[in-house]
Short mmCIF file of C-alpha atoms in Angstrom, two decimals:
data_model
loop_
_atom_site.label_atom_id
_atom_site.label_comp_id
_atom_site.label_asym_id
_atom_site.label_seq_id
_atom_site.Cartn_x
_atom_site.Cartn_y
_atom_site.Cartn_z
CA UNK A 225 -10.98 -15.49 4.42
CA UNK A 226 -12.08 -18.86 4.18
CA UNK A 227 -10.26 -21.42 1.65
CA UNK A 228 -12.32 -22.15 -1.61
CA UNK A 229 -13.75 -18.31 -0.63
CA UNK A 230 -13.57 -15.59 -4.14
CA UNK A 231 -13.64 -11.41 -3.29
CA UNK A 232 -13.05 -8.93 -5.63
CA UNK A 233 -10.39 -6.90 -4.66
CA UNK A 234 -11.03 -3.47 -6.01
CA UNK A 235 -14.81 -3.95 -4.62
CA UNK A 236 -14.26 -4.78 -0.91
CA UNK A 237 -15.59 -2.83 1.66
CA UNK A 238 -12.43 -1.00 3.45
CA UNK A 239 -12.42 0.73 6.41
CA UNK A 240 -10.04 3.91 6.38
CA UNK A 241 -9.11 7.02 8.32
CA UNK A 242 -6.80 9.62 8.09
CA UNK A 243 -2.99 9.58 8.01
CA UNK A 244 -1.02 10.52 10.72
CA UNK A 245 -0.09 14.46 10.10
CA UNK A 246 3.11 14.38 10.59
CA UNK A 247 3.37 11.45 7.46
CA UNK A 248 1.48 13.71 5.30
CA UNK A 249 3.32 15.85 2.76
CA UNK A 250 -0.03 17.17 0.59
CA UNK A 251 -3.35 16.57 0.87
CA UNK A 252 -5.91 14.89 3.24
CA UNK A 253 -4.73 11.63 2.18
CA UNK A 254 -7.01 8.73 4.29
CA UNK A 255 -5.49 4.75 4.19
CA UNK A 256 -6.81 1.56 5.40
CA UNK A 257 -6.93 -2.28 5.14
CA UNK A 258 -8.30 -5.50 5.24
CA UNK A 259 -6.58 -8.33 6.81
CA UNK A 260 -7.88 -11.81 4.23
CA UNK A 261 -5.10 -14.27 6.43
CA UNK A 262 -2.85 -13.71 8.98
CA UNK A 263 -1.28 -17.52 8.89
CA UNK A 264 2.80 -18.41 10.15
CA UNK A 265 3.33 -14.79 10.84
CA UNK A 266 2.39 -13.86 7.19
CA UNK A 267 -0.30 -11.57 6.43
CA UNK A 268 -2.07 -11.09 3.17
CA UNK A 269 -4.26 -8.09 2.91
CA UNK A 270 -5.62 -5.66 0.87
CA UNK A 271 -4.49 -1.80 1.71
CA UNK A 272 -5.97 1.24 0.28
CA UNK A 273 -4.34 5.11 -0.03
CA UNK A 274 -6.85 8.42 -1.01
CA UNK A 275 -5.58 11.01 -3.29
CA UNK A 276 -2.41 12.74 -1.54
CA UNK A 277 1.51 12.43 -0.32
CA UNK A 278 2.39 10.25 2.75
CA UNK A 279 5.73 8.96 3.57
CA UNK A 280 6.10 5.62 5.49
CA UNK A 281 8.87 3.51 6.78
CA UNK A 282 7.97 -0.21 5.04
CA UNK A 283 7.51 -3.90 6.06
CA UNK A 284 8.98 -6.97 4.29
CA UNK A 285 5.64 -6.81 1.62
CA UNK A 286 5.33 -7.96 -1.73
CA UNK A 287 2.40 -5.82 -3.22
CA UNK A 288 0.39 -5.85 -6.67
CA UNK A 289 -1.83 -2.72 -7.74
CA UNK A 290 -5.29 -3.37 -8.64
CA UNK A 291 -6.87 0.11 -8.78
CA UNK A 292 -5.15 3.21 -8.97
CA UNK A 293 -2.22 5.19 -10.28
CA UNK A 294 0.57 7.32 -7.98
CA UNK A 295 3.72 7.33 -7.46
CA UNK A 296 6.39 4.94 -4.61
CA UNK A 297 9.80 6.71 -4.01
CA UNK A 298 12.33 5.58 -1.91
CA UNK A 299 14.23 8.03 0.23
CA UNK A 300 15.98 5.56 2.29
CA UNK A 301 17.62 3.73 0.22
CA UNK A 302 17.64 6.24 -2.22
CA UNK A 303 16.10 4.36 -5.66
CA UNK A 304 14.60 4.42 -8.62
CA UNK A 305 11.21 5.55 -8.08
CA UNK A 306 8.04 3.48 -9.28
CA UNK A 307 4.99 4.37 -11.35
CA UNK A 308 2.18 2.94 -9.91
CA UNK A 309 -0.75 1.31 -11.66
CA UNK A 310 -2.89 -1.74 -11.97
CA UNK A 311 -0.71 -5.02 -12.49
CA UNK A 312 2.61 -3.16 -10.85
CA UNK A 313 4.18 -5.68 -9.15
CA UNK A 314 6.40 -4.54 -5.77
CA UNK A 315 9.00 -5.96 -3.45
CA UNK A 316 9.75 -3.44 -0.15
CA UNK A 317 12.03 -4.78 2.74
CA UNK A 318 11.58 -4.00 6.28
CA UNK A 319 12.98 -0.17 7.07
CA UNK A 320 12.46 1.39 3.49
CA UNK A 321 12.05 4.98 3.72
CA UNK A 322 9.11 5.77 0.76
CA UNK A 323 6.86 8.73 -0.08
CA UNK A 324 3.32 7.73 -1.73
CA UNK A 325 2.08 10.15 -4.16
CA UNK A 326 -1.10 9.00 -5.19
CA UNK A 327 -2.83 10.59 -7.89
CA UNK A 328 -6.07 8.13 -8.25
CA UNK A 329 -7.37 6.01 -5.03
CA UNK A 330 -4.75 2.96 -5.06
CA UNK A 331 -5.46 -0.58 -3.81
CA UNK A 332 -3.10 -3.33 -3.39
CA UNK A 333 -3.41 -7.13 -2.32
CA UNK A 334 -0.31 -7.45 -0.53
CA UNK A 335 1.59 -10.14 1.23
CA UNK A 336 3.59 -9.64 4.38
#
């Protein structure tokens, strides 16, 4: 994304397919993202999850919802889980064990 450039997050166009089966715990959840900068070995992005349960094993990220509503729980280490919605701000660290319950199609602009 070029500097001085605006996008609306919860509007862009993002690619998706299906989550690998053997991270799905319900449903036919699909995910998918858009890259905006990859700069210094940071990436900022936007990242999308469909209605389901996935578990995933995390990236340093900083993450805020902008459309959505599920559920982050963290197995590994074991945590408080977090109630996801628009203007939830998240911190992971690299080897988190979460599960993603998403109840609503949830986008997040995230920085890794």
């Amino acid at each position: 994304m070029d500097a001085g450039a605006a996008v609306v997050a919860a509007s862009l166009l993002i690619d998706d397919e299906p989550i690998d089966a053997a991270q799905v715990r319900a449903g036919s959840p699909r995910a998918g993202f858009v890259a905006l900068d990859e700069t210094d070995g940071r990436q900022i992005g936007v990242w999308e999850h469909s209605p389901g349960t996935s578990t995933d094993v995390e990236a340093d990220e900083v993450f805020v919802v902008v459309a959505g509503t599920g559920l982050l729980e963290f197995t590994e280490p074991a945590l408080s889980p977090v109630e996801l919605r628009p203007g939830v701000i998240v911190r992971l660290t690299e080897g988190m064990h979460t599960v993603w319950t998403v109840r609503e199609t949830l986008r997040k602009v995230y920085i890794a």
